[in-house]
CSV table of C-alpha atoms and ligand atoms in Angstrom, one decimal:
chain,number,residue,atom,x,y,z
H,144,UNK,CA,-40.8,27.0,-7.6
H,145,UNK,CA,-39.7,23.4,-8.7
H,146,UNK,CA,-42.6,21.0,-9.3
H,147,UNK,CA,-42.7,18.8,-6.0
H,148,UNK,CA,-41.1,15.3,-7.6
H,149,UNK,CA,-38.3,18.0,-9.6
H,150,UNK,CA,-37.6,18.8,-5.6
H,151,UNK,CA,-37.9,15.5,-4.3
H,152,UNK,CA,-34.7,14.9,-6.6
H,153,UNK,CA,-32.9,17.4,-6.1
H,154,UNK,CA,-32.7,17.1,-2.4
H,155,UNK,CA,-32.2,14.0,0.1
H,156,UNK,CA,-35.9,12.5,0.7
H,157,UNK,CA,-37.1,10.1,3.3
H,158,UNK,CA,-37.6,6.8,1.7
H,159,UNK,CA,-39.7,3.6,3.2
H,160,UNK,CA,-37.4,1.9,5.6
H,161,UNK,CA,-35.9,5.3,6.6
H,162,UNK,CA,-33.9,5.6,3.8
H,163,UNK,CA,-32.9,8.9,2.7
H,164,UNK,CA,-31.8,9.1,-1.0
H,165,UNK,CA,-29.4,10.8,-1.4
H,166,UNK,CA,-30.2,14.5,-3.7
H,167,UNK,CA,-30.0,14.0,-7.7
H,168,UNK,CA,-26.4,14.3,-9.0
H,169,UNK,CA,-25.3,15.3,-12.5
H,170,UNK,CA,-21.9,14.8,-14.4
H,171,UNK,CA,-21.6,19.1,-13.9
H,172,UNK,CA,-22.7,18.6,-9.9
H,173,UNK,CA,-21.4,15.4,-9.2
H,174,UNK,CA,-22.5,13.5,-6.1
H,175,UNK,CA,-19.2,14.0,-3.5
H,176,UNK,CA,-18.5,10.1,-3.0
H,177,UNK,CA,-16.4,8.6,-0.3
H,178,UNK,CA,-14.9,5.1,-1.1
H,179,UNK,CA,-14.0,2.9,1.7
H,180,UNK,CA,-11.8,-0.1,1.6
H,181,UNK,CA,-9.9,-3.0,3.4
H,182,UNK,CA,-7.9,-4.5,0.8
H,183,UNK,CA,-6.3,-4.1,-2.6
H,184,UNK,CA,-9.3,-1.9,-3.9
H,185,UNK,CA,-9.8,-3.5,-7.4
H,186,UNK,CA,-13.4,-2.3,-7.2
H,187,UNK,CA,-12.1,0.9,-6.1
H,188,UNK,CA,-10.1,0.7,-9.3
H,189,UNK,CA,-12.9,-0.2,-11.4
H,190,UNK,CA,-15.2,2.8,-10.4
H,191,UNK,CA,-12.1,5.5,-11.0
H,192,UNK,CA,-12.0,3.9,-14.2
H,193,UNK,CA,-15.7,4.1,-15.2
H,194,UNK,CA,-15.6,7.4,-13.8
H,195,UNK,CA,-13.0,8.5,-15.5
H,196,UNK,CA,-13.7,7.5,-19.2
H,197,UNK,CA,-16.5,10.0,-19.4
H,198,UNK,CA,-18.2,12.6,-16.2
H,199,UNK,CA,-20.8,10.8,-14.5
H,200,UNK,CA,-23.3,11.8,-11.8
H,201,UNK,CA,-21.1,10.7,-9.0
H,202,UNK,CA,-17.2,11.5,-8.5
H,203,UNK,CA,-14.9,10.0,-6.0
H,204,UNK,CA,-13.6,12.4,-3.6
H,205,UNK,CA,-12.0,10.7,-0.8
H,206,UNK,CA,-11.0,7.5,-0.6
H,207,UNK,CA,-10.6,6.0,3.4
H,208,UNK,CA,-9.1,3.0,4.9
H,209,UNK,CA,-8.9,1.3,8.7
H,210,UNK,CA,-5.4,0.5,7.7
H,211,UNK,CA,-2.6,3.0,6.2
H,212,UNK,CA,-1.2,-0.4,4.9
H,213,UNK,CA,-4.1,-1.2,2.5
H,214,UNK,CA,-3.0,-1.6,-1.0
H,215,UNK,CA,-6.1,-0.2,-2.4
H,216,UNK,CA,-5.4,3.2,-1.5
H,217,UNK,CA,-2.7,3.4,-4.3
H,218,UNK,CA,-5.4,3.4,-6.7
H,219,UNK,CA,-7.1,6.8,-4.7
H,220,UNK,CA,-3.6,8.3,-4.5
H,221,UNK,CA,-2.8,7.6,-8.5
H,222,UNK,CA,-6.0,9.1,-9.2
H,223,UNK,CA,-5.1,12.9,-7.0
H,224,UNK,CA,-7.9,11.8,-4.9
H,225,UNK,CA,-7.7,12.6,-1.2
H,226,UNK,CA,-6.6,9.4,0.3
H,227,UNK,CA,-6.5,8.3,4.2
H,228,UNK,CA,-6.2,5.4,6.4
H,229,UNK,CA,-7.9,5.9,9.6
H,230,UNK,CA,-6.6,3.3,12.1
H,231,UNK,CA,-8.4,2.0,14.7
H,232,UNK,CA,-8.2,3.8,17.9
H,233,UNK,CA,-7.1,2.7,21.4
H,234,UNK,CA,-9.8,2.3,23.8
H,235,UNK,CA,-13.0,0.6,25.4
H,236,UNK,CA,-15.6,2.2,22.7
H,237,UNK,CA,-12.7,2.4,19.9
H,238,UNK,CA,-15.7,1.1,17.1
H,239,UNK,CA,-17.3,4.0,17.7
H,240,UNK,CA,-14.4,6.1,18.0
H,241,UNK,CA,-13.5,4.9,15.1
H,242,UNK,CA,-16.3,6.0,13.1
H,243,UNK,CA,-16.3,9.4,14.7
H,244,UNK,CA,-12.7,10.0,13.0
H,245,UNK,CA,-14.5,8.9,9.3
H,246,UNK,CA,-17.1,11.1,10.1
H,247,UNK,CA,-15.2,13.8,10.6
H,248,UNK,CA,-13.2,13.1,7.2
H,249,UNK,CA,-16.5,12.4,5.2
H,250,UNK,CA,-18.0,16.1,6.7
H,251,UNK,CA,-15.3,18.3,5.8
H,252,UNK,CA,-14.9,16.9,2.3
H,253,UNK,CA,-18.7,17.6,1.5
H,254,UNK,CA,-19.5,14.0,1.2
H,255,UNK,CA,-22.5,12.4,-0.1
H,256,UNK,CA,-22.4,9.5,-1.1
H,257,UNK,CA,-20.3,6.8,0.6
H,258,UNK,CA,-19.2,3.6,-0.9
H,259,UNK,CA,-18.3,0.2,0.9
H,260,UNK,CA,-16.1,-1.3,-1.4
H,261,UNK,CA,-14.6,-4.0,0.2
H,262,UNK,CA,-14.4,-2.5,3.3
H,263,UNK,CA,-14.4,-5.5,6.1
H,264,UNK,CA,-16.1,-3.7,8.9
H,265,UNK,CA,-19.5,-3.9,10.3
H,266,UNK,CA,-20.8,-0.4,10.8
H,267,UNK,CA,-22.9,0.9,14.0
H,268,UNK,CA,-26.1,1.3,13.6
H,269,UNK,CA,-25.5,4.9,14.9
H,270,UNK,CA,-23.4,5.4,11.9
H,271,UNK,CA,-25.7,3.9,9.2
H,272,UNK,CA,-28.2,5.7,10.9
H,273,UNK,CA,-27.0,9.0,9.2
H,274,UNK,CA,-26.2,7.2,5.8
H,275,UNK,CA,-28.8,5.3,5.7
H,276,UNK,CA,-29.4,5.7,2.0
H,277,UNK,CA,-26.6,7.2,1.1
H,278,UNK,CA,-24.6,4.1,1.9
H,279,UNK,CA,-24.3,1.6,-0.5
H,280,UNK,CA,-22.3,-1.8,-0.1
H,281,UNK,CA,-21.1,-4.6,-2.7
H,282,UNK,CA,-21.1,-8.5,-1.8
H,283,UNK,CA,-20.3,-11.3,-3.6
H,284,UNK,CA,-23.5,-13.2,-3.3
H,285,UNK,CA,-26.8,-13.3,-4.5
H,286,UNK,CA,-28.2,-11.8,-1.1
H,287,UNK,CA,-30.1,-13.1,0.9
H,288,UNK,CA,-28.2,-16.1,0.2
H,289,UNK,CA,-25.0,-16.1,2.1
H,290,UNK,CA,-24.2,-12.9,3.8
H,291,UNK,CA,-20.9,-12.5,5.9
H,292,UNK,CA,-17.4,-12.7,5.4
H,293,UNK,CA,-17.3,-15.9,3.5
H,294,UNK,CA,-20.1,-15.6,1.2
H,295,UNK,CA,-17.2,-17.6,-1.3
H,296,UNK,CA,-16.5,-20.3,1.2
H,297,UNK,CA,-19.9,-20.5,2.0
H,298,UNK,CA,-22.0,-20.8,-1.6
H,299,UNK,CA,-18.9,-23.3,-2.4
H,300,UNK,CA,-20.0,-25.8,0.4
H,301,UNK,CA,-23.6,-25.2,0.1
H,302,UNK,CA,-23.1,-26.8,-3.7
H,303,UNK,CA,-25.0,-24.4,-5.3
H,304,UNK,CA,-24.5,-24.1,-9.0
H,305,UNK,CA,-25.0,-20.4,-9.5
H,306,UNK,CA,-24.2,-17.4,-7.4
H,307,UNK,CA,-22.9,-13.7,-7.8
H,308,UNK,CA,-23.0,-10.3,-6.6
H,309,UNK,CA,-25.3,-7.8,-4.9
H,310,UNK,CA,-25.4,-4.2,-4.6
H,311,UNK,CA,-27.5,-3.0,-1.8
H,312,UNK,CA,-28.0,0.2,0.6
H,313,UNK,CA,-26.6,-0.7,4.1
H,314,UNK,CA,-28.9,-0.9,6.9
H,315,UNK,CA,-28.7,-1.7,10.5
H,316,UNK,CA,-28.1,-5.5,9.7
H,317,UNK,CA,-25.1,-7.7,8.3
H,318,UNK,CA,-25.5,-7.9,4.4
H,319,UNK,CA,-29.7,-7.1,4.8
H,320,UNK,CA,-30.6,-3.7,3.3
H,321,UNK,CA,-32.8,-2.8,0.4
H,322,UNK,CA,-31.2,-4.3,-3.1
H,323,UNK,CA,-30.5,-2.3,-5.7
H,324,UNK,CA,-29.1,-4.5,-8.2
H,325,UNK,CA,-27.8,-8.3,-8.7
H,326,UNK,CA,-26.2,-10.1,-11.4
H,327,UNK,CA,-25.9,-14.2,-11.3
H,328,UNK,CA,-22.3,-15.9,-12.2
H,329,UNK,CA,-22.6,-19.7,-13.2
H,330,UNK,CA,-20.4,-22.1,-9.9
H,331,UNK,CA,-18.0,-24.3,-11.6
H,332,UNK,CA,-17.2,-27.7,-10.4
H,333,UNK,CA,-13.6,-27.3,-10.4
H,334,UNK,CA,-14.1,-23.8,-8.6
H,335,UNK,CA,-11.8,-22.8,-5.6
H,336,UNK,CA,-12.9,-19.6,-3.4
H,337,UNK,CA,-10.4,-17.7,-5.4
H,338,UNK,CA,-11.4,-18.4,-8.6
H,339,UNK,CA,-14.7,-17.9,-7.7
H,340,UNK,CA,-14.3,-14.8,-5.7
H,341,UNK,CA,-12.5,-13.5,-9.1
H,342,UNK,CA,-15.3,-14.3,-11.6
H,343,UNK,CA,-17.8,-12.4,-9.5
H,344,UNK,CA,-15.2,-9.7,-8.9
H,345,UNK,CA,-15.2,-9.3,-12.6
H,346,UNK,CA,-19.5,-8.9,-12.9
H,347,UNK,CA,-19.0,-6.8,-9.5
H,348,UNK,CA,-16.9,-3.7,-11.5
H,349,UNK,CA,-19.3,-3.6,-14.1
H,350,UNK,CA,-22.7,-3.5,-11.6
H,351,UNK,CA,-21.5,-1.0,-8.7
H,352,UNK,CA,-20.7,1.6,-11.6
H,353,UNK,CA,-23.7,1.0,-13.1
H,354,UNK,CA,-25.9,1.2,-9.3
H,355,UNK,CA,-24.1,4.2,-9.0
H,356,UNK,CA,-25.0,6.3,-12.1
H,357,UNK,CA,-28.4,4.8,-11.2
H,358,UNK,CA,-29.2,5.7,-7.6
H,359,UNK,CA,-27.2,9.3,-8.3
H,360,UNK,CA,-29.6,10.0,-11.3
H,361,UNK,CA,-32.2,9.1,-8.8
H,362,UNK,CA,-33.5,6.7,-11.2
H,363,UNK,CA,-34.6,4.2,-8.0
H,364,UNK,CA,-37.8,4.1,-6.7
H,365,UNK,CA,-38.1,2.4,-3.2
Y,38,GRF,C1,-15.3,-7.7,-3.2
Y,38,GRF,O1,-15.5,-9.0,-3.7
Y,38,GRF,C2,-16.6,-7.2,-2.6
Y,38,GRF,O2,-17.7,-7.8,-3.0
Y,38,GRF,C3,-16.4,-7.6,-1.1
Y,38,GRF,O3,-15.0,-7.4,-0.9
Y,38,GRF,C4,-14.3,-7.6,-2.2
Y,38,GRF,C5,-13.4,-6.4,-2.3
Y,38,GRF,O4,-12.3,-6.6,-3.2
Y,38,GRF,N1,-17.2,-6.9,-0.3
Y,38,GRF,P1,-11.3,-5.4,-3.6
Y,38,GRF,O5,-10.6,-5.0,-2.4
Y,38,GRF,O6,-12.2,-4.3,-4.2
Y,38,GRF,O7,-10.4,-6.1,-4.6
């Protein structure tokens, strides 16, 4: 019989907030993780890489997009990794539809862990509700500050002088669940969204590797 906080690791546990972490991996039983994307994936990139220079306690299984056109899922497809793009159904409750079909996906490849890397839709809270913990996202902001879709545009014409990135667990709002990790990146004066949105980019492939050997070691508290 396990000591009870050896269990509490080793299985998914309610958290406050109705979190529920997800069980403790380790680089010989990786946590299953599910990657989805919009767009050309370079944080996609950057976790095959970090996860591939050495076994960690989390391994990229499947890698899903709303779009077979995104050019992110290259990277899963160079990498052997189950790859799909789900398009959006036809249809009055298509969002939801939608979701069904990446639930389906994320169930018969054992997920675990599922990743929102850059992926540009707002998820139900019927969805979250049976990740919620298990489903982290990365923005490029200093949450609260600036949630949304142009958290770029946005820090830019609110003048501050430093933002950066966030790496939180999705919950039932936009941008607003429990943070698991930040890191600040100076504004420039000269600074366009783009140049911007690639400094942060750079700080973001170092910190979502980094959350993610943390919350699959189950080295979180909450
Ligand atoms: C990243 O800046 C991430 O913070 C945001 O979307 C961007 C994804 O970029 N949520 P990429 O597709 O990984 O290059």
């Amino acid at each position: 019989m396990l000591p009870n906080h050896e269990a509490l690791r080793l299985t998914p546990h309610a958290m406050g907030g109705g979190y529920v972490a997800p069980r403790a991996g380790s680089p010989s039983d990786p946590l299953r993780t599910a990657v989805l994307i919009s767009g050309g994936g370079s944080g996609l990139a950057s976790l095959l890489r970090h996860q591939s220079t050495k076994p960690r306690s989390h391994r990229t299984t499947l890698v899903i997009s709303e779009s077979t056109e995104a050019g992110g899922l290259d990277h899963g497809r160079a990498a052997g990794i189950k790859t799909v793009g789900i398009p959006i159904p036809e249809g009055p409750s298509r969002r939801r539809e939608h979701e069904k079909l990446i639930q389906r996906e994320l169930e018969a490849e054992g997920i675990e862990l599922v990743v929102l890397s850059g992926y540009m839709r707002i998820l139900t809270p019927e969805f979250v509700s049976v990740w919620k913990g298990r489903l982290v996202n990365i923005h490029p902001s200093l949450l609260p500050d600036f949630p949304g879709a142009h958290a770029h545009r946005d820090a830019l014409e609110a003048g501050v002088t430093v933002s950066g990135c966030t790496v939180h667990l999705v919950d039932e709002g936009v941008d607003s669940g429990h943070i698991l990790e930040q890191r600040r990146v100076p504004v420039l004066s000269d600074d366009t969204e783009k140049t911007l949105q690639e400094r942060i980019k750079a700080v973001e492939h170092e910190l979502y590797p980094l959350a993610l050997d943390r919350l699959s070691n189950g080295d979180y508290s909450f």
